[in-house]
Amino acid sequence: MTCLCHISRIRAPGSALGPRNGLQHVSRAASTSISTSHSSSSPSSPALTYLIPPRQQINSPHSPKRPPQTRSALVSARQLGTTTTSAKSQSSESSQPPPPSRNNNNNNNNNNNKHEYNNHDNNNNSKTHPKHWTKRWPARTSLLLLLAVCALPPISEALRTGDNILLTSTVGRPLNPETFVPFTITAREQVSPTSFILTVRPLHARDAPSFFLPDQHANGPVLARAWQHGLWSVEIKQPQLQVARDYTPLPPRDDDLDRGVLRFLIRRLDGGEVSSYLSRLGVGDGVELRGPHLGFDVRARLGDSGDSVVFLAGGTGIAPALQAARALLDDNNEQPTTVSILWANRHRADCDGPGGIASLLAEEKQRHGDRLRYACTVDEEGSFISAGAIAELTGMSSITPVSSPGWFSFSLWGGNKTVPTAGDARDLLPSATGIAEESCPFHSARRLVAMPARDTPGAGCTCKEQHHGKNLLMVSGPDGFVAAFAGAKVWGAGRELQGPVGGVVGALKKQYPGFWADWLVLKL
Ligand SMILES: Cc1cc2nc3c(=O)[nH]c(=O)nc-3n(C[C@H](O)[C@H](O)[C@H](O)COP(=O)(O)OP(=O)(O)OC[C@H]3O[C@@H](n4cnc5c(N)ncnc54)[C@H](O)[C@@H]3O)c2cc1C
């Protein structure tokens, strides 16, 4: 019913063949037909009758006079295949010379058409011949019906979202990096005044007819590969402006993976186009996603000898840290990796708001014990990530690591937020040592400077045996956060590149250049 209303609205109300007129005319005809022919009504009749009237109206003036009962029978779904004929066929018959056999009731010709004409004439005084209809109308009406049914869900979705109808017809496709695929928001959780967690699932069963259903498992392999890779993101589109931004899925819970469910921690930026748009959406609203877009190949960079990952995460930058933790700690490697996360936030609620990231971190901690350490600093409480904390977690300083599980305090290091000056960027470039790893796509710090935040798929490690792995210090968060701790990313050749290491970590590298030979700094 809703769909018919949509169509009525699309057509011009005053149009001679407008659905309103046609619908009324045909409805009347249909009811006449039903009452005069005593056929039982069918739930599908209104849809069918809607499709037929224009043809009937156009053709009827040229059609031979027929009893009203027969004309009205045109619109009855049940009668279409049994008791009547089409105006078009009658019209064409009347305008063409009759075939030779037309009046020959004893014609033995086996030609099907002739046979049909004979049958028609045999029943000339009756309403029509059933076989005639089974050859013409059912094929036509079922095609129209099929097209109408196919078109209604995308049309109604497009009317609802004001979106491009062609895009909404991508319902059923698995997540892919080329096209936007519709998802539905199933949960929205406000974590702090500015950040919230959105849960989405592919648009399916309740929203579309069965043949639009995505294979429930179609997203499974796509997502499984992405989670196995470690770092990845998807784009979410703002449909009115047709712009998209990257967002990082949080690690899946329970059967999220099988159901293609994704969750995002999103911070609303005042004046931000996509984050503000997303902040206004609620449960039941649609969003369109494109991806996955794979980031750095963390495992390849850790190689066989890298066993430590330290994350400096600002705000929503915690999402890639959780992704890496899930991928690396779930691995039952001979060389177990440890992951340490220093997470900086403005408000306490960002750290441990109800149902938020704190519970995800606690779950991961429970699964992996001492292999995962994390701490949250809160600007408004005066605690910040300091150079001392980084030195400790990388094992660079002599300060004994804090071993207590869960949160630990940074008061040990005085909450120093001072950002050292980066100095001359050339000083921060790793010096060319001439060893083989200088050209390795995974382990050359020098090459990394001119690389975007992802690795070329299929590239292999070209290090010599003794240099085939490094520890990773990753910095993720807003641009200002990344620049403060690891130096700004730079633009080159139309892409955002890593640029030299600067900021707090750059200063530490200058102090202990030998130590940092075993580490790579990755900016996300
Ligand atoms: C790989 C990757 C993963 C990411 N994952 C996440 C994630 O999980 N969660 C998350 O929240 N973010 C994530 N981001 C960041 C996200 O992609 C967006 O950049 C962020 O949400 C801001 O987008 P926006 O469209 O809302 O803001 P934009 O419209 O892009 O604006 C950005 C900033 O510029 C300011 N601005 C805009 N216009 C003006 C103007 N005319 N004058 C002055 N200032 C202006 C805005 O106030 C805002 O602060 C990720 C980014 C990348 C690259």
Coordinates of C-alpha atoms and ligand atoms in Angstrom, one line a residue:
M1 CA 0.0 0.0 0.0
T2 CA 2.8 2.4 0.9
C3 CA 4.5 1.8 -2.4
L4 CA 1.4 2.5 -4.5
C5 CA 1.1 5.8 -2.6
H6 CA 4.7 6.6 -3.5
I7 CA 4.0 6.0 -7.1
S8 CA 0.8 8.0 -7.0
R9 CA 2.8 10.9 -5.7
I10 CA 5.5 10.6 -8.4
R11 CA 2.9 10.8 -11.3
A12 CA 1.2 14.1 -12.1
P13 CA -2.1 14.1 -10.3
G14 CA -3.9 15.8 -13.2
S15 CA -2.5 13.6 -15.9
A16 CA -5.0 11.9 -18.2
L17 CA -3.3 8.6 -17.6
G18 CA -2.4 9.4 -14.1
P19 CA -2.5 6.6 -11.7
R20 CA -5.2 8.2 -9.7
N21 CA -7.7 8.3 -12.6
G22 CA -6.5 5.0 -13.8
L23 CA -6.7 3.4 -10.4
Q24 CA -10.2 4.6 -9.8
H25 CA -11.4 3.6 -13.2
V26 CA -9.8 0.2 -13.0
S27 CA -10.9 -0.4 -9.5
R28 CA -14.4 0.2 -10.5
A29 CA -14.0 -2.1 -13.5
A30 CA -12.4 -4.7 -11.3
S31 CA -15.2 -4.7 -8.8
T32 CA -17.7 -4.9 -11.7
S33 CA -15.8 -7.8 -13.0
I34 CA -15.6 -9.5 -9.7
S35 CA -19.3 -9.1 -9.1
T36 CA -20.5 -10.0 -12.6
S37 CA -18.2 -12.9 -13.2
H38 CA -18.4 -14.2 -9.6
S39 CA -14.7 -14.6 -9.4
S40 CA -13.2 -14.5 -6.0
S41 CA -11.2 -11.5 -5.0
S42 CA -7.5 -11.8 -4.7
P43 CA -5.1 -9.8 -2.5
S44 CA -3.0 -9.3 -5.6
S45 CA -5.7 -7.8 -7.7
P46 CA -5.2 -4.1 -6.9
A47 CA -1.5 -4.3 -8.0
L48 CA -2.4 -6.0 -11.2
T49 CA -5.3 -3.7 -11.9
Y50 CA -3.1 -0.7 -11.5
L51 CA -0.8 -2.0 -14.1
I52 CA -3.4 -2.6 -16.8
P53 CA -5.7 0.4 -17.2
P54 CA -3.7 2.7 -19.5
R55 CA -3.6 0.0 -22.1
Q56 CA -7.2 -0.7 -21.7
Q57 CA -8.1 3.0 -22.0
I58 CA -5.9 3.6 -25.0
N59 CA -7.0 0.5 -26.9
S60 CA -10.6 0.4 -26.0
P61 CA -11.9 2.9 -28.6
H62 CA -10.3 0.9 -31.4
S63 CA -11.5 -2.4 -30.1
P64 CA -14.7 -4.1 -31.2
K65 CA -17.7 -3.5 -29.1
R66 CA -17.7 -6.0 -26.3
P67 CA -20.1 -6.6 -23.6
P68 CA -19.2 -4.6 -20.4
Q69 CA -18.7 -7.8 -18.5
T70 CA -15.9 -8.8 -20.9
R71 CA -14.2 -5.4 -20.8
S72 CA -14.1 -5.3 -17.1
A73 CA -12.7 -8.8 -17.1
L74 CA -9.5 -7.3 -18.5
V75 CA -8.5 -6.1 -15.1
S76 CA -9.2 -9.1 -13.1
A77 CA -6.1 -11.1 -12.1
R78 CA -8.0 -14.3 -11.9
Q79 CA -9.7 -13.8 -15.2
L80 CA -6.7 -12.8 -17.2
G81 CA -5.7 -16.4 -17.8
T82 CA -9.1 -17.9 -18.3
T83 CA -11.9 -15.8 -19.7
T84 CA -10.9 -12.8 -21.7
T85 CA -8.6 -11.4 -24.3
S86 CA -6.4 -8.3 -24.7
A87 CA -7.5 -5.1 -26.4
K88 CA -4.2 -4.9 -28.1
S89 CA -4.6 -8.3 -29.7
Q90 CA -8.1 -7.5 -30.8
S91 CA -6.9 -4.2 -32.2
S92 CA -4.2 -5.8 -34.2
E93 CA -6.5 -8.5 -35.4
S94 CA -9.0 -6.0 -36.7
S95 CA -6.4 -3.9 -38.5
Q96 CA -4.8 -6.9 -40.3
P97 CA -6.2 -9.1 -43.0
P98 CA -7.3 -12.3 -41.5
P99 CA -5.1 -15.3 -42.2
P100 CA -6.4 -17.7 -44.9
S101 CA -7.4 -20.3 -42.3
R102 CA -9.3 -17.8 -40.2
N103 CA -12.7 -18.9 -41.3
N104 CA -11.8 -22.4 -41.9
N105 CA -13.0 -24.4 -39.0
N106 CA -11.8 -27.6 -40.5
N107 CA -8.3 -26.4 -41.3
N108 CA -5.8 -29.2 -40.5
N109 CA -2.8 -26.9 -40.7
N110 CA -0.5 -27.5 -37.7
N111 CA 0.9 -24.0 -37.6
N112 CA 0.4 -22.7 -34.0
N113 CA -0.8 -19.3 -35.0
K114 CA -3.3 -20.6 -37.3
H115 CA -4.4 -23.0 -34.7
E116 CA -4.8 -20.1 -32.3
Y117 CA -6.9 -18.1 -34.8
N118 CA -9.0 -21.2 -35.4
N119 CA -9.6 -21.6 -31.7
H120 CA -10.4 -17.9 -31.4
D121 CA -13.0 -18.2 -34.1
N122 CA -14.4 -21.4 -32.7
N123 CA -15.1 -19.4 -29.6
N124 CA -16.1 -16.3 -31.4
N125 CA -19.3 -15.8 -29.5
S126 CA -17.8 -16.7 -26.2
K127 CA -15.7 -14.2 -24.3
T128 CA -12.3 -15.3 -25.3
H129 CA -10.0 -18.3 -25.5
P130 CA -7.9 -19.2 -22.6
K131 CA -4.9 -20.4 -24.6
H132 CA -4.7 -17.0 -26.2
W133 CA -4.2 -15.4 -22.8
T134 CA -1.8 -17.9 -21.5
K135 CA 0.4 -17.0 -24.5
R136 CA 0.3 -13.2 -24.2
W137 CA -1.0 -11.6 -21.0
P138 CA 0.6 -13.7 -18.4
A139 CA 4.0 -13.2 -19.8
R140 CA 3.5 -9.4 -20.0
T141 CA 1.8 -8.9 -16.7
S142 CA 4.2 -11.1 -14.8
L143 CA 7.1 -9.1 -16.4
L144 CA 5.5 -5.8 -15.4
L145 CA 4.7 -7.2 -11.9
L146 CA 8.3 -8.4 -11.5
L147 CA 9.6 -5.0 -12.5
A148 CA 7.3 -3.2 -10.2
V149 CA 8.2 -5.4 -7.3
C150 CA 11.9 -5.0 -8.0
A151 CA 11.6 -1.2 -8.3
L152 CA 9.4 -0.5 -5.2
P153 CA 12.0 -1.1 -2.4
P154 CA 14.7 1.1 -3.9
I155 CA 12.1 3.7 -4.8
S156 CA 10.7 3.9 -1.3
E157 CA 14.2 3.8 0.2
A158 CA 15.3 6.6 -2.1
L159 CA 12.2 8.6 -1.2
R160 CA 12.9 8.1 2.5
T161 CA 16.6 9.0 2.4
G162 CA 16.4 11.5 -0.5
D163 CA 19.3 9.5 -2.0
N164 CA 20.3 8.4 -5.5
I165 CA 18.0 5.5 -6.5
L166 CA 20.8 3.7 -8.3
L167 CA 22.9 3.6 -5.1
T168 CA 20.0 2.3 -3.1
S169 CA 19.7 -0.6 -5.6
T170 CA 23.0 -1.9 -4.3
V171 CA 21.1 -3.6 -1.4
G172 CA 22.4 -7.2 -1.3
R173 CA 26.0 -6.5 -2.3
P174 CA 28.6 -7.4 0.1
L175 CA 30.8 -4.7 1.5
N176 CA 33.3 -3.8 -1.3
P177 CA 35.9 -1.0 -1.9
E178 CA 34.3 0.2 -5.1
T179 CA 30.6 0.9 -4.4
F180 CA 28.7 2.2 -1.4
V181 CA 26.5 -0.5 0.2
P182 CA 23.5 0.3 2.4
F183 CA 23.5 -0.5 6.1
T184 CA 21.0 0.2 8.9
I185 CA 21.8 1.7 12.2
T186 CA 20.8 -0.8 14.9
A187 CA 22.2 0.9 18.0
R188 CA 23.5 4.3 19.0
E189 CA 25.2 4.8 22.3
Q190 CA 26.3 8.2 23.6
V191 CA 29.7 7.7 25.3
S192 CA 30.6 11.2 26.2
P193 CA 29.3 14.7 25.3
T194 CA 31.0 14.5 21.9
S195 CA 31.5 10.9 21.1
F196 CA 29.1 8.0 20.4
I197 CA 29.2 4.4 19.2
L198 CA 27.2 3.5 16.1
T199 CA 26.3 -0.1 15.4
V200 CA 25.3 -0.9 11.8
R201 CA 24.3 -4.1 10.0
P202 CA 23.7 -4.7 6.3
L203 CA 20.3 -3.7 5.0
H204 CA 18.4 -7.0 4.8
A205 CA 15.5 -9.2 5.5
R206 CA 13.1 -6.8 7.2
D207 CA 13.9 -4.1 4.7
A208 CA 13.8 -5.8 1.3
P209 CA 12.1 -8.7 -0.5
S210 CA 13.9 -12.0 -0.4
F211 CA 15.7 -11.7 -3.8
F212 CA 17.3 -8.5 -2.5
L213 CA 18.7 -10.3 0.5
P214 CA 22.4 -10.2 0.7
D215 CA 23.8 -13.6 1.3
Q216 CA 24.0 -13.4 5.1
H217 CA 27.5 -14.7 4.9
A218 CA 28.6 -12.6 1.9
N219 CA 30.2 -10.0 4.2
G220 CA 31.8 -12.7 6.4
P221 CA 34.8 -13.5 4.2
V222 CA 35.4 -9.8 3.4
L223 CA 35.3 -8.8 7.1
A224 CA 37.3 -11.9 8.2
R225 CA 40.1 -10.9 5.8
A226 CA 40.1 -7.3 7.0
W227 CA 40.2 -8.4 10.7
Q228 CA 43.0 -10.8 9.9
H229 CA 45.0 -8.0 8.2
G230 CA 44.7 -5.9 11.3
L231 CA 44.3 -2.2 10.5
W232 CA 41.4 -1.2 8.3
S233 CA 38.7 1.3 7.8
V234 CA 35.6 2.0 5.8
E235 CA 34.2 5.1 4.3
I236 CA 30.8 6.4 5.5
K237 CA 29.0 8.8 3.1
Q238 CA 27.1 12.0 3.8
P239 CA 24.4 11.6 1.1
Q240 CA 23.3 15.2 0.8
L241 CA 26.8 16.5 0.2
Q242 CA 28.1 13.3 -1.4
V243 CA 31.2 13.3 0.7
A244 CA 32.7 10.4 2.6
R245 CA 35.1 10.0 5.5
D246 CA 37.0 7.1 6.9
Y247 CA 36.0 5.4 10.1
T248 CA 37.6 2.5 11.9
P249 CA 35.5 -0.5 13.0
L250 CA 35.8 -1.6 16.6
P251 CA 36.7 -5.3 17.2
P252 CA 33.6 -7.6 16.7
R253 CA 31.7 -9.1 19.6
D254 CA 29.9 -12.5 19.7
D255 CA 28.5 -13.2 16.2
D256 CA 29.0 -9.7 14.8
L257 CA 31.3 -11.1 12.1
D258 CA 28.8 -13.6 10.8
R259 CA 26.0 -11.0 10.7
G260 CA 28.2 -8.4 9.1
V261 CA 27.7 -6.1 12.0
L262 CA 30.1 -3.2 12.4
R263 CA 30.6 -0.7 15.3
F264 CA 32.3 2.7 15.2
L265 CA 33.5 5.1 17.8
I266 CA 32.8 8.5 16.3
R267 CA 33.6 12.0 17.6
R268 CA 31.4 14.8 16.5
L269 CA 33.4 17.8 15.3
D270 CA 31.7 21.1 15.4
G271 CA 31.4 22.1 11.7
G272 CA 32.5 18.7 10.6
E273 CA 30.4 17.6 7.7
V274 CA 30.2 13.8 8.1
S275 CA 30.7 13.5 11.9
S276 CA 27.9 16.0 12.5
Y277 CA 25.6 14.3 10.0
L278 CA 26.3 10.9 11.7
S279 CA 25.7 12.4 15.2
R280 CA 22.1 13.3 14.1
L281 CA 21.2 9.8 12.9
G282 CA 19.4 7.3 15.1
V283 CA 18.3 3.6 15.2
G284 CA 16.6 2.6 12.0
D285 CA 18.3 5.2 9.8
G286 CA 20.4 4.1 6.8
V287 CA 24.1 4.8 6.1
E288 CA 26.2 3.8 3.2
L289 CA 29.6 2.2 3.6
R290 CA 32.4 1.5 1.2
G291 CA 35.5 -0.6 2.0
P292 CA 37.4 -2.2 3.6
H293 CA 40.5 -0.1 3.0
L294 CA 43.4 -1.9 4.4
G295 CA 46.1 0.0 6.4
F296 CA 49.6 -0.9 7.3
D297 CA 50.4 -4.6 7.3
V298 CA 51.4 -4.7 11.0
R299 CA 52.3 -8.4 11.0
A300 CA 54.7 -8.1 8.0
R301 CA 56.4 -5.1 9.7
L302 CA 56.8 -7.0 13.0
G303 CA 58.2 -9.8 11.1
D304 CA 59.8 -12.6 13.1
S305 CA 61.8 -10.5 15.5
G306 CA 59.5 -7.6 16.3
D307 CA 57.6 -8.4 19.5
S308 CA 56.4 -5.0 20.9
V309 CA 53.7 -2.7 19.7
V310 CA 53.2 0.6 21.5
F311 CA 50.2 2.8 20.6
L312 CA 49.8 6.4 21.4
A313 CA 46.1 7.0 20.7
G314 CA 44.3 10.3 20.9
G315 CA 40.5 10.2 21.3
T316 CA 38.9 8.0 18.5
G317 CA 42.5 6.9 17.6
I318 CA 41.8 4.1 20.2
A319 CA 39.9 2.2 17.4
P320 CA 43.0 1.2 15.4
A321 CA 44.8 0.4 18.6
L322 CA 42.0 -2.0 19.5
Q323 CA 42.0 -3.5 16.0
A324 CA 45.8 -4.1 16.1
A325 CA 45.5 -5.6 19.6
R326 CA 42.7 -8.0 18.5
A327 CA 44.7 -9.1 15.4
L328 CA 48.1 -9.5 17.1
L329 CA 47.1 -10.9 20.4
D330 CA 44.7 -13.5 19.0
D331 CA 47.7 -14.8 17.0
N332 CA 49.2 -17.9 18.6
N333 CA 52.7 -17.0 17.3
E334 CA 55.9 -18.6 18.6
Q335 CA 56.9 -15.0 19.2
P336 CA 54.1 -13.6 21.4
T337 CA 53.6 -9.9 20.8
T338 CA 52.8 -7.5 23.6
V339 CA 50.6 -4.4 23.0
S340 CA 50.8 -1.3 25.2
I341 CA 48.2 1.5 24.7
L342 CA 48.5 5.0 26.0
W343 CA 45.1 6.7 25.3
A344 CA 44.7 10.4 25.7
N345 CA 41.2 12.0 26.2
R346 CA 39.8 15.3 27.1
H347 CA 37.1 14.0 29.5
R348 CA 36.9 11.2 32.0
A349 CA 33.7 10.0 30.4
D350 CA 35.6 9.3 27.1
C351 CA 37.8 6.9 29.1
D352 CA 35.3 4.9 31.0
G353 CA 31.8 6.1 29.9
P354 CA 29.1 3.4 30.4
G355 CA 29.3 0.6 27.8
G356 CA 32.0 2.4 25.9
I357 CA 35.6 1.6 25.0
A358 CA 36.6 0.9 28.6
S359 CA 34.5 -2.3 28.6
L360 CA 36.1 -3.3 25.2
L361 CA 39.6 -2.8 26.7
A362 CA 38.6 -4.8 29.8
E363 CA 37.4 -7.7 27.6
E364 CA 40.6 -7.7 25.7
K365 CA 42.6 -7.5 28.9
Q366 CA 40.7 -10.5 30.3
R367 CA 41.5 -12.5 27.1
H368 CA 45.2 -11.7 26.9
G369 CA 46.4 -10.8 30.4
D370 CA 49.9 -9.3 30.6
R371 CA 50.3 -9.2 26.9
L372 CA 48.0 -6.1 26.9
R373 CA 48.7 -3.0 29.0
Y374 CA 46.7 0.2 28.7
A375 CA 46.2 3.5 30.4
C376 CA 44.1 6.5 29.8
T377 CA 45.1 10.1 30.4
V378 CA 42.5 12.8 30.9
D379 CA 43.2 16.4 29.9
E380 CA 40.7 17.9 32.4
E381 CA 42.3 16.0 35.2
G382 CA 45.8 17.2 34.3
S383 CA 47.3 13.9 33.1
F384 CA 48.9 13.7 29.8
I385 CA 51.1 11.3 27.8
S386 CA 54.7 12.2 28.6
A387 CA 58.0 11.4 27.0
G388 CA 58.8 9.4 30.1
A389 CA 55.8 7.2 29.6
I390 CA 56.8 6.5 26.0
A391 CA 60.4 5.8 27.1
E392 CA 59.2 3.3 29.6
L393 CA 56.8 1.4 27.3
T394 CA 59.3 1.1 24.6
G395 CA 61.8 -0.2 27.1
M396 CA 64.2 2.7 26.4
S397 CA 64.3 4.1 29.9
S398 CA 65.6 2.4 33.0
I399 CA 62.3 3.1 34.7
T400 CA 60.8 -0.2 35.9
P401 CA 57.6 -0.9 33.8
V402 CA 54.4 -0.7 35.7
S403 CA 53.1 -4.2 35.9
S404 CA 49.7 -3.7 37.5
P405 CA 46.9 -4.7 35.1
G406 CA 44.5 -2.2 33.7
W407 CA 44.8 1.5 34.4
F408 CA 48.0 2.9 35.8
S409 CA 48.8 6.5 36.7
F410 CA 51.1 8.8 34.9
S411 CA 51.8 10.9 38.0
L412 CA 55.1 8.9 38.0
W413 CA 56.2 11.0 35.1
G414 CA 54.8 14.3 36.2
G415 CA 52.2 14.7 33.5
N416 CA 54.5 16.6 31.2
K417 CA 52.7 17.8 28.1
T418 CA 55.6 19.8 26.7
V419 CA 56.2 19.1 23.0
P420 CA 59.8 19.3 22.0
T421 CA 60.5 21.3 18.9
A422 CA 61.1 19.1 16.0
G423 CA 64.2 21.0 14.9
D424 CA 65.4 20.7 11.4
A425 CA 63.4 18.0 9.6
R426 CA 66.5 16.7 7.9
D427 CA 68.0 15.8 11.3
L428 CA 65.0 13.5 11.8
L429 CA 65.5 11.5 8.6
P430 CA 67.1 8.2 9.4
S431 CA 70.6 8.1 8.1
A432 CA 71.4 5.7 5.2
T433 CA 73.3 2.8 6.6
G434 CA 73.8 0.8 3.5
I435 CA 72.3 -2.3 5.0
A436 CA 69.8 -4.4 3.0
E437 CA 66.8 -3.3 5.1
E438 CA 67.2 0.2 3.8
S439 CA 65.3 -0.9 0.7
C440 CA 62.8 -3.3 2.4
P441 CA 59.3 -2.0 1.9
F442 CA 58.4 -3.2 5.4
H443 CA 61.4 -2.3 7.5
S444 CA 63.1 0.7 6.0
A445 CA 62.5 3.8 8.1
R446 CA 63.9 5.8 5.3
R447 CA 61.4 4.5 2.7
L448 CA 58.6 4.9 5.2
V449 CA 59.0 8.7 5.1
A450 CA 57.6 8.8 1.6
M451 CA 54.9 6.2 2.0
P452 CA 51.1 6.6 2.7
A453 CA 49.5 4.9 5.7
R454 CA 49.2 1.5 4.0
D455 CA 51.4 -1.2 2.5
T456 CA 51.4 -2.4 -1.1
P457 CA 49.6 -5.6 -1.2
G458 CA 51.8 -8.6 -2.1
A459 CA 55.1 -6.8 -1.3
G460 CA 57.5 -9.0 0.6
C461 CA 60.2 -8.4 3.2
T462 CA 63.6 -8.0 1.5
C463 CA 65.7 -7.8 4.7
K464 CA 68.6 -10.0 5.4
E465 CA 68.0 -12.9 7.8
Q466 CA 69.1 -10.9 10.9
H467 CA 67.0 -7.9 10.1
H468 CA 63.6 -9.2 9.4
G469 CA 61.4 -7.6 12.0
K470 CA 61.0 -4.4 14.0
N471 CA 59.0 -3.2 17.0
L472 CA 56.3 -0.7 16.2
L473 CA 55.4 2.6 17.7
M474 CA 52.1 3.7 16.3
V475 CA 50.5 7.1 16.7
S476 CA 46.8 7.4 15.8
G477 CA 44.3 10.2 16.3
P478 CA 43.5 13.7 15.1
D479 CA 46.1 15.4 12.9
G480 CA 47.2 17.7 15.8
F481 CA 47.7 14.8 18.1
V482 CA 49.8 12.9 15.5
A483 CA 51.8 16.0 14.7
A484 CA 52.5 16.6 18.4
F485 CA 53.8 13.2 19.1
A486 CA 55.4 12.0 15.8
G487 CA 55.5 15.0 13.5
A488 CA 53.1 16.1 10.9
K489 CA 52.2 14.0 7.9
V490 CA 53.1 15.6 4.6
W491 CA 51.5 15.9 1.2
G492 CA 53.4 14.7 -1.9
A493 CA 52.3 13.4 -5.3
G494 CA 48.7 14.1 -4.4
R495 CA 48.8 11.8 -1.4
E496 CA 49.2 12.1 2.3
L497 CA 52.6 10.7 3.2
Q498 CA 54.2 9.7 6.5
G499 CA 56.8 12.5 6.5
P500 CA 59.8 12.6 8.9
V501 CA 59.4 11.6 12.5
G502 CA 59.2 14.6 14.7
G503 CA 57.4 15.8 17.9
V504 CA 58.0 14.0 21.2
V505 CA 59.1 10.8 19.6
G506 CA 61.4 12.6 17.2
A507 CA 63.2 14.2 20.2
L508 CA 63.6 10.8 21.8
K509 CA 65.0 9.4 18.7
K510 CA 67.6 12.1 18.6
Q511 CA 68.6 11.3 22.1
Y512 CA 68.9 7.6 21.6
P513 CA 69.5 6.9 17.9
G514 CA 70.9 3.4 18.4
F515 CA 67.9 2.3 20.4
W516 CA 65.4 3.4 17.8
A517 CA 67.1 1.3 15.0
D518 CA 64.9 -1.6 16.2
W519 CA 61.7 0.5 16.0
L520 CA 59.5 1.9 13.3
V521 CA 57.2 4.8 13.9
L522 CA 53.9 4.6 12.0
K523 CA 51.5 7.5 11.8
L524 CA 47.8 6.6 11.3
Ligands
LIG1 C1 42.0 5.9 8.3 C2 41.1 6.8 9.1 C3 40.3 6.3 10.1 C4 39.5 7.1 10.9 N1 38.7 6.6 11.9 C5 37.9 7.4 12.6 C6 37.1 6.8 13.6 O1 37.0 5.6 13.9 N2 36.3 7.7 14.3 C7 36.3 9.1 14.1 O2 35.5 9.8 14.8 N3 37.1 9.6 13.1 C8 37.9 8.8 12.4 N4 38.6 9.3 11.4 C9 38.5 10.8 11.1 C10 37.3 11.0 10.1 O3 37.6 10.4 8.9 C11 37.0 12.4 9.8 O4 38.1 13.1 9.4 C12 36.4 13.1 11.0 O5 35.2 12.5 11.4 C13 36.0 14.6 10.6 O6 35.2 14.5 9.5 P1 34.1 15.6 9.2 O7 33.6 15.4 7.9 O8 33.1 15.6 10.3 O9 34.9 17.0 9.4 P2 35.4 17.9 8.2 O10 34.2 18.5 7.5 O11 36.3 17.1 7.4 O12 36.1 19.0 9.0 C14 37.3 18.7 9.7 C15 37.6 19.8 10.7 O13 37.7 21.0 10.1 C16 36.8 21.9 10.6 N5 36.3 22.7 9.6 C17 35.5 22.3 8.6 N6 35.2 23.3 7.8 C18 35.7 24.4 8.3 C19 35.8 25.8 8.0 N7 35.2 26.3 6.9 N8 36.5 26.6 8.7 C20 37.2 26.2 9.8 N9 37.2 24.9 10.2 C21 36.5 24.0 9.5 C22 35.8 21.2 11.3 O14 35.3 21.9 12.4 C23 36.5 20.0 11.8 O15 37.1 20.2 13.0 C24 39.5 8.5 10.7 C25 40.3 9.1 9.6 C26 41.1 8.2 8.9 C27 42.0 8.8 7.8

